[in-house]
mmCIF file of C-alpha atoms and ligand atoms in Angstrom:
data_model
loop_
_atom_site.group_PDB
_atom_site.id
_atom_site.type_symbol
_atom_site.label_atom_id
_atom_site.label_comp_id
_atom_site.label_asym_id
_atom_site.label_seq_id
_atom_site.Cartn_x
_atom_site.Cartn_y
_atom_site.Cartn_z
ATOM 1 C CA MET A 1 -5.360 11.897 -2.191
ATOM 2 C CA LYS A 2 -2.410 10.135 -0.627
ATOM 3 C CA ASN A 3 -1.962 7.116 -2.879
ATOM 4 C CA LYS A 4 -0.218 7.397 -6.215
ATOM 5 C CA ILE A 5 -0.972 4.868 -8.933
ATOM 6 C CA THR A 6 0.849 4.838 -12.257
ATOM 7 C CA VAL A 7 -0.545 3.192 -15.367
ATOM 8 C CA VAL A 8 2.037 2.615 -18.111
ATOM 9 C CA GLY A 9 0.521 2.417 -21.590
ATOM 10 C CA ALA A 10 -2.297 4.829 -22.399
ATOM 11 C CA GLY A 11 -3.913 2.493 -24.936
ATOM 12 C CA ASN A 12 -7.145 0.556 -24.578
ATOM 13 C CA VAL A 13 -6.328 -1.397 -21.411
ATOM 14 C CA GLY A 14 -4.332 1.396 -19.752
ATOM 15 C CA ALA A 15 -6.918 4.110 -20.366
ATOM 16 C CA THR A 16 -9.715 1.830 -19.117
ATOM 17 C CA ALA A 17 -7.736 1.018 -15.966
ATOM 18 C CA ALA A 18 -6.925 4.708 -15.368
ATOM 19 C CA GLN A 19 -10.603 5.603 -15.700
ATOM 20 C CA LEU A 20 -11.701 2.981 -13.164
ATOM 21 C CA ILE A 21 -8.934 3.926 -10.709
ATOM 22 C CA ALA A 22 -10.060 7.559 -10.891
ATOM 23 C CA TYR A 23 -13.776 6.757 -10.607
ATOM 24 C CA LYS A 24 -13.155 4.481 -7.611
ATOM 25 C CA GLU A 25 -10.946 7.193 -6.018
ATOM 26 C CA LEU A 26 -8.147 4.727 -5.330
ATOM 27 C CA GLY A 27 -5.479 7.432 -5.631
ATOM 28 C CA ASN A 28 -3.932 10.099 -7.831
ATOM 29 C CA VAL A 29 -3.320 8.692 -11.302
ATOM 30 C CA VAL A 30 -0.254 9.100 -13.537
ATOM 31 C CA LEU A 31 -0.780 7.853 -17.088
ATOM 32 C CA VAL A 32 2.445 7.299 -19.069
ATOM 33 C CA ASP A 33 2.965 6.432 -22.712
ATOM 34 C CA ILE A 34 5.759 6.649 -25.239
ATOM 35 C CA ILE A 35 3.577 8.548 -27.727
ATOM 36 C CA GLU A 36 3.619 12.290 -27.178
ATOM 37 C CA GLY A 37 0.236 13.854 -26.508
ATOM 38 C CA VAL A 38 -1.764 10.652 -26.005
ATOM 39 C CA PRO A 39 -1.398 10.282 -22.216
ATOM 40 C CA GLN A 40 -1.733 14.057 -21.810
ATOM 41 C CA GLY A 41 -4.887 14.144 -23.945
ATOM 42 C CA LYS A 42 -6.510 11.095 -22.358
ATOM 43 C CA GLY A 43 -5.497 12.286 -18.870
ATOM 44 C CA LEU A 44 -7.063 15.699 -19.450
ATOM 45 C CA ASP A 45 -10.212 14.195 -20.936
ATOM 46 C CA LEU A 46 -10.546 11.887 -17.906
ATOM 47 C CA LEU A 47 -9.988 14.795 -15.512
ATOM 48 C CA GLU A 48 -12.744 16.744 -17.260
ATOM 49 C CA SER A 49 -15.211 13.921 -16.500
ATOM 50 C CA GLY A 50 -14.597 14.533 -12.777
ATOM 51 C CA PRO A 51 -17.380 17.058 -12.128
ATOM 52 C CA VAL A 52 -19.958 14.756 -13.747
ATOM 53 C CA GLU A 53 -18.653 11.536 -12.191
ATOM 54 C CA GLN A 54 -17.980 13.343 -8.896
ATOM 55 C CA PHE A 55 -14.510 12.057 -8.168
ATOM 56 C CA SER A 56 -11.632 13.992 -6.707
ATOM 57 C CA GLY A 57 -7.939 13.312 -7.131
ATOM 58 C CA LYS A 58 -5.309 14.343 -9.614
ATOM 59 C CA ILE A 59 -4.722 12.892 -13.054
ATOM 60 C CA LEU A 60 -1.492 13.495 -14.916
ATOM 61 C CA GLY A 61 -0.707 12.340 -18.436
ATOM 62 C CA THR A 62 2.991 12.321 -19.252
ATOM 63 C CA ASN A 63 5.888 10.905 -21.307
ATOM 64 C CA ASP A 64 8.351 11.513 -18.466
ATOM 65 C CA TYR A 65 9.009 8.749 -15.924
ATOM 66 C CA LYS A 66 10.159 11.362 -13.378
ATOM 67 C CA ASP A 67 6.450 12.095 -12.893
ATOM 68 C CA THR A 68 5.900 8.503 -11.754
ATOM 69 C CA ALA A 69 8.308 8.830 -8.786
ATOM 70 C CA ASN A 70 7.250 7.118 -5.574
ATOM 71 C CA SER A 71 4.193 5.379 -6.970
ATOM 72 C CA ASP A 72 2.519 2.935 -4.587
ATOM 73 C CA VAL A 73 1.360 0.659 -7.390
ATOM 74 C CA VAL A 74 2.298 0.558 -11.084
ATOM 75 C CA VAL A 75 0.126 -1.193 -13.670
ATOM 76 C CA ILE A 76 2.089 -2.091 -16.812
ATOM 77 C CA THR A 77 -0.056 -2.304 -19.951
ATOM 78 C CA ALA A 78 2.566 -1.084 -22.447
ATOM 79 C CA GLY A 79 2.981 -3.287 -25.482
ATOM 80 C CA VAL A 80 1.239 -4.460 -28.590
ATOM 81 C CA PRO A 81 -2.049 -6.371 -28.484
ATOM 82 C CA ARG A 82 -2.955 -9.460 -30.544
ATOM 83 C CA LYS A 83 -4.468 -9.424 -34.008
ATOM 84 C CA PRO A 84 -6.701 -12.232 -35.342
ATOM 85 C CA GLY A 85 -4.807 -15.504 -35.791
ATOM 86 C CA MET A 86 -2.112 -14.576 -33.257
ATOM 87 C CA SER A 87 -1.531 -16.276 -29.927
ATOM 88 C CA ARG A 88 -0.385 -14.285 -26.905
ATOM 89 C CA ASP A 89 2.992 -15.983 -27.253
ATOM 90 C CA ASP A 90 3.458 -14.396 -30.698
ATOM 91 C CA LEU A 91 3.873 -11.028 -28.918
ATOM 92 C CA ILE A 92 6.910 -12.140 -26.939
ATOM 93 C CA GLY A 93 9.700 -10.473 -28.941
ATOM 94 C CA THR A 94 8.107 -7.042 -29.280
ATOM 95 C CA ASN A 95 6.632 -6.868 -25.809
ATOM 96 C CA ALA A 96 9.746 -8.148 -24.021
ATOM 97 C CA LYS A 97 11.736 -5.150 -25.277
ATOM 98 C CA ILE A 98 8.964 -2.746 -24.271
ATOM 99 C CA VAL A 99 8.372 -4.265 -20.829
ATOM 100 C CA LYS A 100 12.113 -4.379 -20.086
ATOM 101 C CA SER A 101 12.537 -0.664 -20.832
ATOM 102 C CA VAL A 102 9.392 0.234 -18.878
ATOM 103 C CA VAL A 103 10.460 -1.737 -15.794
ATOM 104 C CA GLU A 104 13.943 -0.169 -15.878
ATOM 105 C CA GLN A 105 12.430 3.324 -15.858
ATOM 106 C CA ILE A 106 9.778 2.544 -13.254
ATOM 107 C CA THR A 107 12.121 0.891 -10.764
ATOM 108 C CA LYS A 108 14.574 3.792 -11.041
ATOM 109 C CA HIS A 109 11.913 6.208 -9.851
ATOM 110 C CA SER A 110 9.803 3.939 -7.606
ATOM 111 C CA PRO A 111 12.113 1.343 -6.031
ATOM 112 C CA ASP A 112 9.515 0.345 -3.422
ATOM 113 C CA THR A 113 6.481 0.052 -5.661
ATOM 114 C CA ILE A 114 4.313 -2.983 -6.406
ATOM 115 C CA LEU A 115 4.185 -3.996 -10.088
ATOM 116 C CA ILE A 116 1.044 -5.395 -11.675
ATOM 117 C CA VAL A 117 1.909 -6.722 -15.133
ATOM 118 C CA VAL A 118 -0.821 -6.894 -17.787
ATOM 119 C CA SER A 119 1.205 -7.006 -21.044
ATOM 120 C CA ASN A 120 1.202 -10.354 -22.870
ATOM 121 C CA PRO A 121 2.353 -13.085 -22.937
ATOM 122 C CA LEU A 122 1.487 -12.441 -19.332
ATOM 123 C CA ASP A 123 3.329 -15.130 -17.384
ATOM 124 C CA ILE A 124 6.519 -14.429 -19.344
ATOM 125 C CA MET A 125 6.296 -10.645 -19.019
ATOM 126 C CA ALA A 126 5.768 -11.017 -15.252
ATOM 127 C CA CYS A 127 8.901 -13.169 -15.064
ATOM 128 C CA LEU A 128 10.834 -10.585 -17.077
ATOM 129 C CA ALA A 129 9.578 -7.785 -14.813
ATOM 130 C CA LYS A 130 10.811 -9.695 -11.761
ATOM 131 C CA GLN A 131 14.230 -10.295 -13.337
ATOM 132 C CA VAL A 132 14.710 -6.705 -14.502
ATOM 133 C CA SER A 133 13.401 -5.077 -11.308
ATOM 134 C CA GLY A 134 15.116 -7.429 -8.874
ATOM 135 C CA PHE A 135 12.002 -6.986 -6.715
ATOM 136 C CA PRO A 136 11.019 -9.667 -4.206
ATOM 137 C CA LYS A 137 8.268 -12.015 -5.357
ATOM 138 C CA ASN A 138 5.527 -10.336 -3.314
ATOM 139 C CA ARG A 139 5.946 -7.114 -5.342
ATOM 140 C CA VAL A 140 5.595 -8.487 -8.885
ATOM 141 C CA ILE A 141 2.146 -9.802 -9.783
ATOM 142 C CA GLY A 142 0.650 -10.839 -13.098
ATOM 143 C CA MET A 143 -2.954 -10.051 -14.013
ATOM 144 C CA ALA A 144 -4.542 -13.079 -15.650
ATOM 145 C CA GLY A 145 -6.538 -15.233 -13.253
ATOM 146 C CA VAL A 146 -8.940 -12.449 -12.290
ATOM 147 C CA LEU A 147 -9.655 -11.883 -15.991
ATOM 148 C CA ASP A 148 -10.009 -15.567 -16.860
ATOM 149 C CA SER A 149 -12.253 -16.063 -13.805
ATOM 150 C CA THR A 150 -14.452 -13.065 -14.564
ATOM 151 C CA ARG A 151 -14.996 -14.437 -18.073
ATOM 152 C CA PHE A 152 -15.932 -17.834 -16.630
ATOM 153 C CA ARG A 153 -18.223 -16.109 -14.082
ATOM 154 C CA ALA A 154 -19.968 -14.126 -16.806
ATOM 155 C CA PHE A 155 -20.593 -17.276 -18.875
ATOM 156 C CA ILE A 156 -21.894 -19.197 -15.817
ATOM 157 C CA ALA A 157 -24.238 -16.352 -14.829
ATOM 158 C CA GLU A 158 -25.533 -16.069 -18.394
ATOM 159 C CA GLU A 159 -26.046 -19.849 -18.669
ATOM 160 C CA LEU A 160 -28.043 -20.014 -15.435
ATOM 161 C CA ASN A 161 -29.728 -16.627 -15.795
ATOM 162 C CA VAL A 162 -28.539 -15.621 -12.302
ATOM 163 C CA SER A 163 -26.799 -12.527 -10.988
ATOM 164 C CA MET A 164 -23.124 -12.139 -11.840
ATOM 165 C CA GLU A 165 -22.462 -10.929 -8.323
ATOM 166 C CA ASP A 166 -23.462 -14.278 -6.780
ATOM 167 C CA THR A 167 -21.243 -16.172 -9.213
ATOM 168 C CA GLN A 168 -17.699 -17.070 -8.186
ATOM 169 C CA ALA A 169 -15.145 -18.986 -10.224
ATOM 170 C CA MET A 170 -11.552 -20.094 -9.981
ATOM 171 C CA VAL A 171 -9.252 -20.342 -13.000
ATOM 172 C CA LEU A 172 -5.617 -21.293 -12.421
ATOM 173 C CA GLY A 173 -2.570 -21.915 -14.605
ATOM 174 C CA GLY A 174 -0.946 -19.920 -17.391
ATOM 175 C CA HIS A 175 -2.819 -17.193 -19.288
ATOM 176 C CA GLY A 176 -3.243 -19.196 -22.485
ATOM 177 C CA ASP A 177 -5.262 -22.008 -23.972
ATOM 178 C CA SER A 178 -3.846 -24.386 -21.337
ATOM 179 C CA MET A 179 -5.393 -22.427 -18.442
ATOM 180 C CA VAL A 180 -7.203 -24.524 -15.842
ATOM 181 C CA PRO A 181 -10.789 -23.544 -14.970
ATOM 182 C CA LEU A 182 -11.792 -25.368 -11.768
ATOM 183 C CA PRO A 183 -15.548 -26.090 -11.696
ATOM 184 C CA ARG A 184 -15.187 -27.810 -8.312
ATOM 185 C CA TYR A 185 -14.143 -24.454 -6.826
ATOM 186 C CA SER A 186 -16.710 -22.412 -8.792
ATOM 187 C CA THR A 187 -20.048 -21.607 -7.194
ATOM 188 C CA VAL A 188 -23.280 -19.673 -7.337
ATOM 189 C CA SER A 189 -24.043 -18.451 -3.801
ATOM 190 C CA GLY A 190 -21.970 -21.309 -2.436
ATOM 191 C CA ILE A 191 -23.593 -24.006 -4.625
ATOM 192 C CA CYS A 192 -21.022 -25.819 -6.738
ATOM 193 C CA ILE A 193 -21.729 -25.225 -10.438
ATOM 194 C CA GLU A 194 -21.306 -28.955 -11.098
ATOM 195 C CA GLU A 195 -24.666 -29.357 -9.341
ATOM 196 C CA LEU A 196 -26.297 -26.663 -11.445
ATOM 197 C CA ILE A 197 -24.961 -27.131 -14.975
ATOM 198 C CA PRO A 198 -24.921 -30.463 -16.871
ATOM 199 C CA LYS A 199 -21.411 -31.673 -17.749
ATOM 200 C CA THR A 200 -21.761 -31.272 -21.514
ATOM 201 C CA ARG A 201 -22.816 -27.619 -21.136
ATOM 202 C CA LEU A 202 -20.152 -26.979 -18.489
ATOM 203 C CA ASP A 203 -17.452 -28.332 -20.798
ATOM 204 C CA LYS A 204 -18.577 -25.824 -23.422
ATOM 205 C CA LEU A 205 -18.346 -22.924 -20.936
ATOM 206 C CA ILE A 206 -14.864 -24.071 -19.905
ATOM 207 C CA GLU A 207 -13.736 -24.190 -23.532
ATOM 208 C CA ARG A 208 -15.202 -20.739 -24.179
ATOM 209 C CA THR A 209 -13.352 -19.411 -21.117
ATOM 210 C CA ARG A 210 -10.048 -20.854 -22.362
ATOM 211 C CA LYS A 211 -10.537 -19.126 -25.697
ATOM 212 C CA GLY A 212 -12.227 -16.028 -24.237
ATOM 213 C CA GLY A 213 -9.487 -13.594 -25.256
ATOM 214 C CA GLY A 214 -9.334 -15.012 -28.787
ATOM 215 C CA GLU A 215 -13.117 -14.688 -29.184
ATOM 216 C CA ILE A 216 -12.826 -10.924 -28.608
ATOM 217 C CA VAL A 217 -9.756 -10.574 -30.867
ATOM 218 C CA ALA A 218 -11.659 -12.305 -33.687
ATOM 219 C CA LEU A 219 -14.541 -9.855 -33.282
ATOM 220 C CA LEU A 220 -12.488 -6.668 -32.896
ATOM 221 C CA LYS A 221 -9.981 -7.588 -35.637
ATOM 222 C CA THR A 222 -7.691 -4.638 -34.810
ATOM 223 C CA GLY A 223 -6.815 -5.335 -31.170
ATOM 224 C CA SER A 224 -7.694 -7.286 -28.065
ATOM 225 C CA ALA A 225 -10.029 -7.048 -25.076
ATOM 226 C CA PHE A 226 -9.792 -4.095 -22.725
ATOM 227 C CA TYR A 227 -12.902 -3.577 -20.553
ATOM 228 C CA ALA A 228 -12.571 -6.861 -18.645
ATOM 229 C CA PRO A 229 -8.725 -6.711 -18.527
ATOM 230 C CA GLY A 230 -8.817 -3.091 -17.267
ATOM 231 C CA ALA A 231 -11.445 -3.914 -14.631
ATOM 232 C CA SER A 232 -9.536 -7.020 -13.508
ATOM 233 C CA ALA A 233 -6.282 -5.098 -13.039
ATOM 234 C CA VAL A 234 -8.115 -2.453 -11.020
ATOM 235 C CA GLN A 235 -9.675 -5.062 -8.729
ATOM 236 C CA MET A 236 -6.108 -6.091 -7.868
ATOM 237 C CA VAL A 237 -5.043 -2.445 -7.384
ATOM 238 C CA GLU A 238 -7.995 -1.895 -5.052
ATOM 239 C CA SER A 239 -7.192 -4.927 -2.907
ATOM 240 C CA ILE A 240 -3.602 -3.693 -2.506
ATOM 241 C CA ILE A 241 -4.352 0.012 -1.965
ATOM 242 C CA LYS A 242 -7.140 -0.667 0.552
ATOM 243 C CA ASP A 243 -5.287 -3.627 2.106
ATOM 244 C CA LYS A 244 -8.434 -5.684 1.551
ATOM 245 C CA LYS A 245 -6.600 -9.011 1.632
ATOM 246 C CA ARG A 246 -8.854 -10.449 -1.067
ATOM 247 C CA ILE A 247 -8.135 -13.957 -2.284
ATOM 248 C CA LEU A 248 -7.787 -13.636 -6.051
ATOM 249 C CA PRO A 249 -6.236 -15.844 -8.718
ATOM 250 C CA CYS A 250 -3.084 -14.052 -9.909
ATOM 251 C CA ALA A 251 0.132 -14.995 -11.660
ATOM 252 C CA ALA A 252 2.644 -15.398 -8.829
ATOM 253 C CA TYR A 253 6.278 -16.490 -8.766
ATOM 254 C CA LEU A 254 6.240 -20.044 -7.453
ATOM 255 C CA GLU A 255 9.059 -21.673 -5.526
ATOM 256 C CA GLY A 256 7.776 -25.191 -5.074
ATOM 257 C CA GLU A 257 4.097 -24.431 -4.442
ATOM 258 C CA TYR A 258 1.897 -26.820 -6.422
ATOM 259 C CA GLY A 259 5.138 -28.627 -7.343
ATOM 260 C CA ILE A 260 6.133 -25.719 -9.643
ATOM 261 C CA GLU A 261 9.511 -24.016 -9.406
ATOM 262 C CA GLY A 262 10.823 -20.719 -10.794
ATOM 263 C CA LEU A 263 7.820 -19.752 -12.933
ATOM 264 C CA PHE A 264 4.929 -17.298 -12.833
ATOM 265 C CA VAL A 265 1.707 -19.316 -12.898
ATOM 266 C CA GLY A 266 -1.851 -18.401 -11.879
ATOM 267 C CA VAL A 267 -2.739 -19.518 -8.335
ATOM 268 C CA PRO A 268 -4.978 -18.106 -5.576
ATOM 269 C CA VAL A 269 -3.151 -15.429 -3.575
ATOM 270 C CA LYS A 270 -3.944 -13.017 -0.778
ATOM 271 C CA LEU A 271 -3.521 -9.425 -2.023
ATOM 272 C CA GLY A 272 -2.899 -6.683 0.547
ATOM 273 C CA SER A 273 -0.726 -3.628 1.105
ATOM 274 C CA ASN A 274 2.411 -5.795 0.822
ATOM 275 C CA GLY A 275 1.335 -7.186 -2.528
ATOM 276 C CA ILE A 276 1.149 -10.969 -2.493
ATOM 277 C CA GLU A 277 0.897 -11.732 1.222
ATOM 278 C CA GLU A 278 0.242 -15.435 0.859
ATOM 279 C CA ILE A 279 0.033 -18.076 -1.814
ATOM 280 C CA ILE A 280 -2.920 -20.323 -1.052
ATOM 281 C CA GLU A 281 -2.333 -23.985 -1.855
ATOM 282 C CA ILE A 282 -5.677 -25.664 -2.433
ATOM 283 C CA LYS A 283 -6.058 -29.410 -2.640
ATOM 284 C CA LEU A 284 -6.334 -30.481 -6.252
ATOM 285 C CA ALA A 285 -7.669 -33.753 -7.619
ATOM 286 C CA ASP A 286 -5.169 -35.718 -9.734
ATOM 287 C CA GLU A 287 -6.728 -34.560 -13.002
ATOM 288 C CA GLU A 288 -6.702 -30.888 -11.907
ATOM 289 C CA SER A 289 -3.136 -31.155 -10.676
ATOM 290 C CA ASN A 290 -2.006 -32.738 -13.952
ATOM 291 C CA SER A 291 -3.707 -29.964 -15.945
ATOM 292 C CA LEU A 292 -1.953 -27.329 -13.814
ATOM 293 C CA LYS A 293 1.414 -29.008 -14.360
ATOM 294 C CA ALA A 294 0.767 -29.187 -18.124
ATOM 295 C CA SER A 295 -0.119 -25.488 -18.100
ATOM 296 C CA ALA A 296 3.080 -24.692 -16.171
ATOM 297 C CA ASP A 297 5.042 -26.728 -18.750
ATOM 298 C CA ALA A 298 3.536 -24.585 -21.521
ATOM 299 C CA VAL A 299 4.646 -21.431 -19.648
ATOM 300 C CA LYS A 300 8.137 -22.927 -19.213
ATOM 301 C CA LYS A 301 8.390 -23.678 -22.924
ATOM 302 C CA THR A 302 7.451 -20.104 -23.875
ATOM 303 C CA LEU A 303 9.850 -18.742 -21.259
ATOM 304 C CA SER A 304 12.678 -20.648 -22.951
ATOM 305 C CA GLU A 305 11.967 -18.568 -26.087
ATOM 306 C CA LEU A 306 12.532 -15.311 -24.202
ATOM 307 C CA LYS A 307 15.692 -13.641 -25.408
ATOM 308 C CA ILE A 308 16.689 -10.327 -23.855
HETATM 309 N N1 APR B 1 6.472 2.813 -23.025
HETATM 310 C C1 APR B 1 5.219 3.232 -22.752
HETATM 311 N N2 APR B 1 4.150 2.914 -23.502
HETATM 312 C C2 APR B 1 4.358 2.151 -24.578
HETATM 313 C C3 APR B 1 5.640 1.681 -24.941
HETATM 314 C C4 APR B 1 6.732 2.036 -24.115
HETATM 315 N N3 APR B 1 7.974 1.628 -24.357
HETATM 316 N N4 APR B 1 5.522 0.947 -26.070
HETATM 317 C C5 APR B 1 4.219 0.945 -26.407
HETATM 318 N N5 APR B 1 3.511 1.682 -25.512
HETATM 319 C C6 APR B 1 2.081 1.998 -25.506
HETATM 320 C C7 APR B 1 1.533 2.278 -26.910
HETATM 321 O O1 APR B 1 1.922 3.575 -27.359
HETATM 322 C C8 APR B 1 0.034 2.154 -26.673
HETATM 323 O O2 APR B 1 -0.561 3.394 -26.333
HETATM 324 O O3 APR B 1 1.295 0.911 -25.059
HETATM 325 C C9 APR B 1 -0.050 1.186 -25.470
HETATM 326 C C10 APR B 1 -0.731 -0.115 -25.812
HETATM 327 O O4 APR B 1 -2.063 0.163 -26.097
HETATM 328 P P1 APR B 1 -2.934 -0.666 -27.152
HETATM 329 O O5 APR B 1 -2.184 -0.766 -28.424
HETATM 330 O O6 APR B 1 -4.304 -0.056 -27.161
HETATM 331 O O7 APR B 1 -2.973 -2.134 -26.524
HETATM 332 P P2 APR B 1 -3.934 -2.645 -25.337
HETATM 333 O O8 APR B 1 -5.151 -3.233 -25.923
HETATM 334 O O9 APR B 1 -4.045 -1.611 -24.299
HETATM 335 O O10 APR B 1 -3.068 -3.883 -24.785
HETATM 336 C C11 APR B 1 -1.843 -3.662 -24.128
HETATM 337 O O11 APR B 1 -2.144 -5.501 -22.623
HETATM 338 O O12 APR B 1 -3.815 -7.107 -22.580
HETATM 339 C C12 APR B 1 -2.498 -6.828 -22.979
HETATM 340 O O13 APR B 1 -2.113 -8.247 -24.905
HETATM 341 C C13 APR B 1 -2.329 -6.918 -24.483
HETATM 342 O O14 APR B 1 0.068 -6.768 -24.507
HETATM 343 C C14 APR B 1 -1.125 -6.045 -24.718
HETATM 344 C C15 APR B 1 -1.269 -4.970 -23.613
#
């Protein structure tokens, strides 16, 4: 296969992403981790599922960044996950050191790659990845909006007892409790959900979406979500690798769009072979716009705590 996709971090999110990339035959997979044996073991195990799952393509587990050379896309999941009672922002100190060292190694061996950052706190780690790599803004993308939207979509579909595939949703803003689900831009087969779900129920779904990650952390107790985060990152990989030009909510570096400057914040973008090919500016009502600005302010505040 001609594409090469590296996943850094062979933990829950990374291994899930690697599995989906392999099963969807998006490219050869390199799985990297700092722990000896884990990426090799998981890589081999995944490879051995090939005859049953009927995929072709190579899978390499490694601790050596030389093996990642010339990757087309790199998904960064290295870092620690949340435990109950923690916010994503509580991970900043530990994960900043990890993400910095990962990005230094990756960019040395793949100077032209596209980075998809998954490690939390997401908007801050994406900003750090841009700073450390020196990459242009189209080649550093944060995975958050696809995840927040898929959670919202799942809750809408469950509420209405309709197919998930007909359910679309848009969630903008930072990847935290201040995120901005937009019911006006969320639909079931083109019908706005505001016409289908009474306001009191809709408010509950929005609140559940905002706290969706925390709900899973509270249940798991020893870590955070990984099926939906892994799948969301791979949807972004697929749009880039196949140049699908999908419009997906992603954390993008903004330079004045939506009145936000110098921050990574979730907005709708076009994802193709050049990474972020366009930032789509949708018209927001005053209340929506104010919520987005408040969310960006929360990201800015956390960013000010970043010390590297
Ligand atoms: N280089 C490579 N891998 C590293 C490094 C490093 N410097 N430091 C840690 N790792 C690896 C760990 O060894 C572990 O295998 O990152 C992996 C993280 O896996 P998990 O602990 O299972 O965490 P996971 O649930 O996958 O979450 C990873 O994604 O969604 C976010 O908040 C989450 O920041 C967290 C990240």
